[in-house]
Amino acid sequence: MTRISLTVDGSKVADDVEPRMLLVQYLRERLGKTGTVVGCDTSNCGACTVHLDGTSVKSCNVLAVQADGAEVTTIEGLATGEDLHPVQEAFRECHGLQCGFCTPGMIMQSVALLEENPQPSEEEIRLGLEGNLCRCTGYHNIVKAVQHAAGQGASS
């Protein structure tokens, strides 16, 4: 076992983990952060996207021990109390989801995209989300949601 300490959604946590435990497993199984979805276990779909020290990562491709000392933000950590993050609100308003399975990862990647580029073009949005797969939609409403969030100043 290896001892890790990190901050998850603003709360400091310390735990003993197996060195081979994935961050996605740690978040879901130990911390109950089930909004971080296991989609493919191969880093292809992006459903498990979280922010690690402000950088968007696929948590099925990161060991929990690699997050030692880091700050992790999950989909559960975006909202402020009862107030949704502007990107979450935009996905709701623009129907940027269908079954909802990919939505947490899409939102986390969209937040990262808008922090890097507050006014992306449609092409830049599509390129920025290309590592996140949606098996239900044609991405039209997802792109529309990101454009709407950008228009609302979601990166601020």
PDB file of C-alpha atoms in Angstrom:
ATOM      1  CA  MET A   1       0.000   0.000   0.000  1.00  0.00           C
ATOM      2  CA  THR A   2       1.053   3.566  -0.715  1.00  0.00           C
ATOM      3  CA  ARG A   3      -0.110   6.615   1.241  1.00  0.00           C
ATOM      4  CA  ILE A   4      -1.498   9.467  -0.857  1.00  0.00           C
ATOM      5  CA  SER A   5      -2.792  12.903   0.069  1.00  0.00           C
ATOM      6  CA  LEU A   6      -4.716  15.072  -2.345  1.00  0.00           C
ATOM      7  CA  THR A   7      -7.494  17.603  -2.559  1.00  0.00           C
ATOM      8  CA  VAL A   8     -10.683  16.460  -4.272  1.00  0.00           C
ATOM      9  CA  ASP A   9     -13.383  19.020  -5.008  1.00  0.00           C
ATOM     10  CA  GLY A  10     -11.932  21.297  -2.346  1.00  0.00           C
ATOM     11  CA  SER A  11     -11.669  18.667   0.408  1.00  0.00           C
ATOM     12  CA  LYS A  12      -8.342  17.286   1.575  1.00  0.00           C
ATOM     13  CA  VAL A  13      -8.175  13.494   1.667  1.00  0.00           C
ATOM     14  CA  ALA A  14      -5.470  11.010   2.645  1.00  0.00           C
ATOM     15  CA  ASP A  15      -5.649   7.291   2.031  1.00  0.00           C
ATOM     16  CA  ASP A  16      -3.670   4.111   1.544  1.00  0.00           C
ATOM     17  CA  VAL A  17      -4.020   2.737  -1.981  1.00  0.00           C
ATOM     18  CA  GLU A  18      -2.651  -0.098  -4.032  1.00  0.00           C
ATOM     19  CA  PRO A  19       0.010   1.332  -6.369  1.00  0.00           C
ATOM     20  CA  ARG A  20      -1.897   0.007  -9.394  1.00  0.00           C
ATOM     21  CA  MET A  21      -5.275   1.581  -8.446  1.00  0.00           C
ATOM     22  CA  LEU A  22      -6.532   3.936 -11.134  1.00  0.00           C
ATOM     23  CA  LEU A  23      -7.622   7.447 -10.205  1.00  0.00           C
ATOM     24  CA  VAL A  24     -11.113   6.745 -11.596  1.00  0.00           C
ATOM     25  CA  GLN A  25     -11.418   3.730  -9.286  1.00  0.00           C
ATOM     26  CA  TYR A  26     -10.217   5.745  -6.306  1.00  0.00           C
ATOM     27  CA  LEU A  27     -12.659   8.568  -6.984  1.00  0.00           C
ATOM     28  CA  ARG A  28     -15.640   6.240  -7.478  1.00  0.00           C
ATOM     29  CA  GLU A  29     -14.953   3.409  -5.038  1.00  0.00           C
ATOM     30  CA  ARG A  30     -13.243   5.189  -2.166  1.00  0.00           C
ATOM     31  CA  LEU A  31     -14.678   8.690  -2.369  1.00  0.00           C
ATOM     32  CA  GLY A  32     -18.096   7.973  -3.897  1.00  0.00           C
ATOM     33  CA  LYS A  33     -17.561  10.395  -6.785  1.00  0.00           C
ATOM     34  CA  THR A  34     -19.693   8.344  -9.149  1.00  0.00           C
ATOM     35  CA  GLY A  35     -20.223  11.240 -11.550  1.00  0.00           C
ATOM     36  CA  THR A  36     -16.795  10.304 -12.904  1.00  0.00           C
ATOM     37  CA  VAL A  37     -17.931   7.564 -15.246  1.00  0.00           C
ATOM     38  CA  VAL A  38     -16.035   4.444 -16.325  1.00  0.00           C
ATOM     39  CA  GLY A  39     -16.782   4.177 -20.007  1.00  0.00           C
ATOM     40  CA  CYS A  40     -14.105   2.151 -21.724  1.00  0.00           C
ATOM     41  CA  ASP A  41     -11.120   1.642 -19.362  1.00  0.00           C
ATOM     42  CA  THR A  42      -8.826   2.375 -22.320  1.00  0.00           C
ATOM     43  CA  SER A  43      -8.806   6.217 -22.363  1.00  0.00           C
ATOM     44  CA  ASN A  44     -10.685   6.256 -25.671  1.00  0.00           C
ATOM     45  CA  CYS A  45     -14.067   7.660 -24.639  1.00  0.00           C
ATOM     46  CA  GLY A  46     -13.342  10.488 -22.168  1.00  0.00           C
ATOM     47  CA  ALA A  47     -16.316   9.737 -19.879  1.00  0.00           C
ATOM     48  CA  CYS A  48     -13.910   9.686 -16.907  1.00  0.00           C
ATOM     49  CA  THR A  49     -12.433  13.157 -17.575  1.00  0.00           C
ATOM     50  CA  VAL A  50     -11.471  15.149 -14.486  1.00  0.00           C
ATOM     51  CA  HIS A  51      -9.177  18.111 -13.869  1.00  0.00           C
ATOM     52  CA  LEU A  52      -5.831  17.298 -12.270  1.00  0.00           C
ATOM     53  CA  ASP A  53      -4.106  20.475 -11.102  1.00  0.00           C
ATOM     54  CA  GLY A  54      -6.228  22.362 -13.616  1.00  0.00           C
ATOM     55  CA  THR A  55      -5.434  20.104 -16.560  1.00  0.00           C
ATOM     56  CA  SER A  56      -8.068  17.912 -18.177  1.00  0.00           C
ATOM     57  CA  VAL A  57      -7.101  14.218 -17.883  1.00  0.00           C
ATOM     58  CA  LYS A  58      -8.778  10.881 -18.438  1.00  0.00           C
ATOM     59  CA  SER A  59      -8.776   9.405 -14.952  1.00  0.00           C
ATOM     60  CA  CYS A  60      -8.767   5.817 -16.245  1.00  0.00           C
ATOM     61  CA  ASN A  61      -5.285   6.572 -17.564  1.00  0.00           C
ATOM     62  CA  VAL A  62      -3.868   8.019 -14.318  1.00  0.00           C
ATOM     63  CA  LEU A  63      -2.828   6.042 -11.270  1.00  0.00           C
ATOM     64  CA  ALA A  64      -4.143   7.308  -7.941  1.00  0.00           C
ATOM     65  CA  VAL A  65      -0.534   7.521  -6.690  1.00  0.00           C
ATOM     66  CA  GLN A  66       0.236   9.934  -9.542  1.00  0.00           C
ATOM     67  CA  ALA A  67      -2.346  12.309  -8.062  1.00  0.00           C
ATOM     68  CA  ASP A  68      -0.513  12.450  -4.722  1.00  0.00           C
ATOM     69  CA  GLY A  69      -0.232  16.092  -3.680  1.00  0.00           C
ATOM     70  CA  ALA A  70      -2.518  17.226  -6.503  1.00  0.00           C
ATOM     71  CA  GLU A  71      -5.837  18.999  -6.693  1.00  0.00           C
ATOM     72  CA  VAL A  72      -8.569  17.042  -8.453  1.00  0.00           C
ATOM     73  CA  THR A  73     -11.865  18.497  -9.625  1.00  0.00           C
ATOM     74  CA  THR A  74     -14.664  16.147 -10.624  1.00  0.00           C
ATOM     75  CA  ILE A  75     -18.069  16.897 -12.121  1.00  0.00           C
ATOM     76  CA  GLU A  76     -19.404  16.985  -8.549  1.00  0.00           C
ATOM     77  CA  GLY A  77     -16.998  19.798  -7.723  1.00  0.00           C
ATOM     78  CA  LEU A  78     -18.036  22.191 -10.505  1.00  0.00           C
ATOM     79  CA  ALA A  79     -21.278  23.469  -9.019  1.00  0.00           C
ATOM     80  CA  THR A  80     -21.284  25.999  -6.203  1.00  0.00           C
ATOM     81  CA  GLY A  81     -23.868  24.762  -3.745  1.00  0.00           C
ATOM     82  CA  GLU A  82     -27.143  24.554  -5.649  1.00  0.00           C
ATOM     83  CA  ASP A  83     -25.852  26.752  -8.487  1.00  0.00           C
ATOM     84  CA  LEU A  84     -24.680  24.833 -11.526  1.00  0.00           C
ATOM     85  CA  HIS A  85     -21.428  25.783 -13.231  1.00  0.00           C
ATOM     86  CA  PRO A  86     -22.198  27.845 -16.374  1.00  0.00           C
ATOM     87  CA  VAL A  87     -21.173  24.927 -18.608  1.00  0.00           C
ATOM     88  CA  GLN A  88     -23.457  22.536 -16.709  1.00  0.00           C
ATOM     89  CA  GLU A  89     -26.275  25.056 -17.066  1.00  0.00           C
ATOM     90  CA  ALA A  90     -25.571  25.455 -20.804  1.00  0.00           C
ATOM     91  CA  PHE A  91     -25.721  21.670 -21.321  1.00  0.00           C
ATOM     92  CA  ARG A  92     -29.078  21.652 -19.531  1.00  0.00           C
ATOM     93  CA  GLU A  93     -30.465  24.628 -21.438  1.00  0.00           C
ATOM     94  CA  CYS A  94     -29.256  23.460 -24.864  1.00  0.00           C
ATOM     95  CA  HIS A  95     -30.048  19.770 -24.348  1.00  0.00           C
ATOM     96  CA  GLY A  96     -26.389  18.872 -24.781  1.00  0.00           C
ATOM     97  CA  LEU A  97     -27.029  15.335 -23.644  1.00  0.00           C
ATOM     98  CA  GLN A  98     -29.163  12.372 -24.504  1.00  0.00           C
ATOM     99  CA  CYS A  99     -28.594   9.328 -22.297  1.00  0.00           C
ATOM    100  CA  GLY A 100     -26.208  11.330 -20.091  1.00  0.00           C
ATOM    101  CA  PHE A 101     -23.444   8.728 -19.868  1.00  0.00           C
ATOM    102  CA  CYS A 102     -20.792  10.869 -21.566  1.00  0.00           C
ATOM    103  CA  THR A 103     -22.061  14.148 -20.126  1.00  0.00           C
ATOM    104  CA  PRO A 104     -19.757  14.457 -17.087  1.00  0.00           C
ATOM    105  CA  GLY A 105     -16.658  13.963 -19.226  1.00  0.00           C
ATOM    106  CA  MET A 106     -17.986  16.261 -21.954  1.00  0.00           C
ATOM    107  CA  ILE A 107     -18.671  18.990 -19.419  1.00  0.00           C
ATOM    108  CA  MET A 108     -15.258  18.643 -17.768  1.00  0.00           C
ATOM    109  CA  GLN A 109     -13.508  18.784 -21.147  1.00  0.00           C
ATOM    110  CA  SER A 110     -15.685  21.745 -22.197  1.00  0.00           C
ATOM    111  CA  VAL A 111     -14.739  23.656 -19.044  1.00  0.00           C
ATOM    112  CA  ALA A 112     -11.057  23.037 -19.783  1.00  0.00           C
ATOM    113  CA  LEU A 113     -11.537  24.076 -23.409  1.00  0.00           C
ATOM    114  CA  LEU A 114     -13.215  27.349 -22.423  1.00  0.00           C
ATOM    115  CA  GLU A 115     -10.542  28.120 -19.845  1.00  0.00           C
ATOM    116  CA  GLU A 116      -7.924  27.758 -22.578  1.00  0.00           C
ATOM    117  CA  ASN A 117      -9.974  29.444 -25.314  1.00  0.00           C
ATOM    118  CA  PRO A 118     -12.900  31.541 -23.997  1.00  0.00           C
ATOM    119  CA  GLN A 119     -14.371  32.202 -27.475  1.00  0.00           C
ATOM    120  CA  PRO A 120     -13.772  29.093 -29.587  1.00  0.00           C
ATOM    121  CA  SER A 121     -15.131  28.668 -33.076  1.00  0.00           C
ATOM    122  CA  GLU A 122     -17.339  25.682 -33.877  1.00  0.00           C
ATOM    123  CA  GLU A 123     -14.342  23.923 -35.404  1.00  0.00           C
ATOM    124  CA  GLU A 124     -12.216  24.621 -32.308  1.00  0.00           C
ATOM    125  CA  ILE A 125     -14.974  23.213 -30.091  1.00  0.00           C
ATOM    126  CA  ARG A 126     -15.217  20.060 -32.180  1.00  0.00           C
ATOM    127  CA  LEU A 127     -11.419  19.646 -32.108  1.00  0.00           C
ATOM    128  CA  GLY A 128     -11.317  20.349 -28.369  1.00  0.00           C
ATOM    129  CA  LEU A 129     -13.882  17.636 -27.687  1.00  0.00           C
ATOM    130  CA  GLU A 130     -12.608  15.035 -30.142  1.00  0.00           C
ATOM    131  CA  GLY A 131     -11.187  12.825 -27.369  1.00  0.00           C
ATOM    132  CA  ASN A 132     -14.635  12.538 -25.787  1.00  0.00           C
ATOM    133  CA  LEU A 133     -17.138  10.235 -27.425  1.00  0.00           C
ATOM    134  CA  CYS A 134     -20.924  10.425 -27.418  1.00  0.00           C
ATOM    135  CA  ARG A 135     -22.627   7.350 -28.757  1.00  0.00           C
ATOM    136  CA  CYS A 136     -26.131   8.897 -28.847  1.00  0.00           C
ATOM    137  CA  THR A 137     -25.954  12.318 -30.476  1.00  0.00           C
ATOM    138  CA  GLY A 138     -24.486  13.931 -33.539  1.00  0.00           C
ATOM    139  CA  TYR A 139     -22.690  16.390 -31.219  1.00  0.00           C
ATOM    140  CA  HIS A 140     -24.793  19.282 -32.538  1.00  0.00           C
ATOM    141  CA  ASN A 141     -26.362  20.166 -29.183  1.00  0.00           C
ATOM    142  CA  ILE A 142     -23.098  19.553 -27.333  1.00  0.00           C
ATOM    143  CA  VAL A 143     -21.344  22.081 -29.574  1.00  0.00           C
ATOM    144  CA  LYS A 144     -24.310  24.428 -29.190  1.00  0.00           C
ATOM    145  CA  ALA A 145     -24.047  24.127 -25.389  1.00  0.00           C
ATOM    146  CA  VAL A 146     -20.343  25.005 -25.431  1.00  0.00           C
ATOM    147  CA  GLN A 147     -21.034  27.983 -27.697  1.00  0.00           C
ATOM    148  CA  HIS A 148     -23.813  29.093 -25.333  1.00  0.00           C
ATOM    149  CA  ALA A 149     -21.529  28.732 -22.301  1.00  0.00           C
ATOM    150  CA  ALA A 150     -18.835  30.751 -24.078  1.00  0.00           C
ATOM    151  CA  GLY A 151     -21.389  33.463 -24.776  1.00  0.00           C
ATOM    152  CA  GLN A 152     -22.283  33.511 -21.078  1.00  0.00           C
ATOM    153  CA  GLY A 153     -18.644  33.985 -20.060  1.00  0.00           C
ATOM    154  CA  ALA A 154     -18.213  30.459 -18.662  1.00  0.00           C
ATOM    155  CA  SER A 155     -14.421  30.771 -18.548  1.00  0.00           C
ATOM    156  CA  SER A 156     -14.532  33.653 -16.067  1.00  0.00           C
TER     157      SER A 156
END
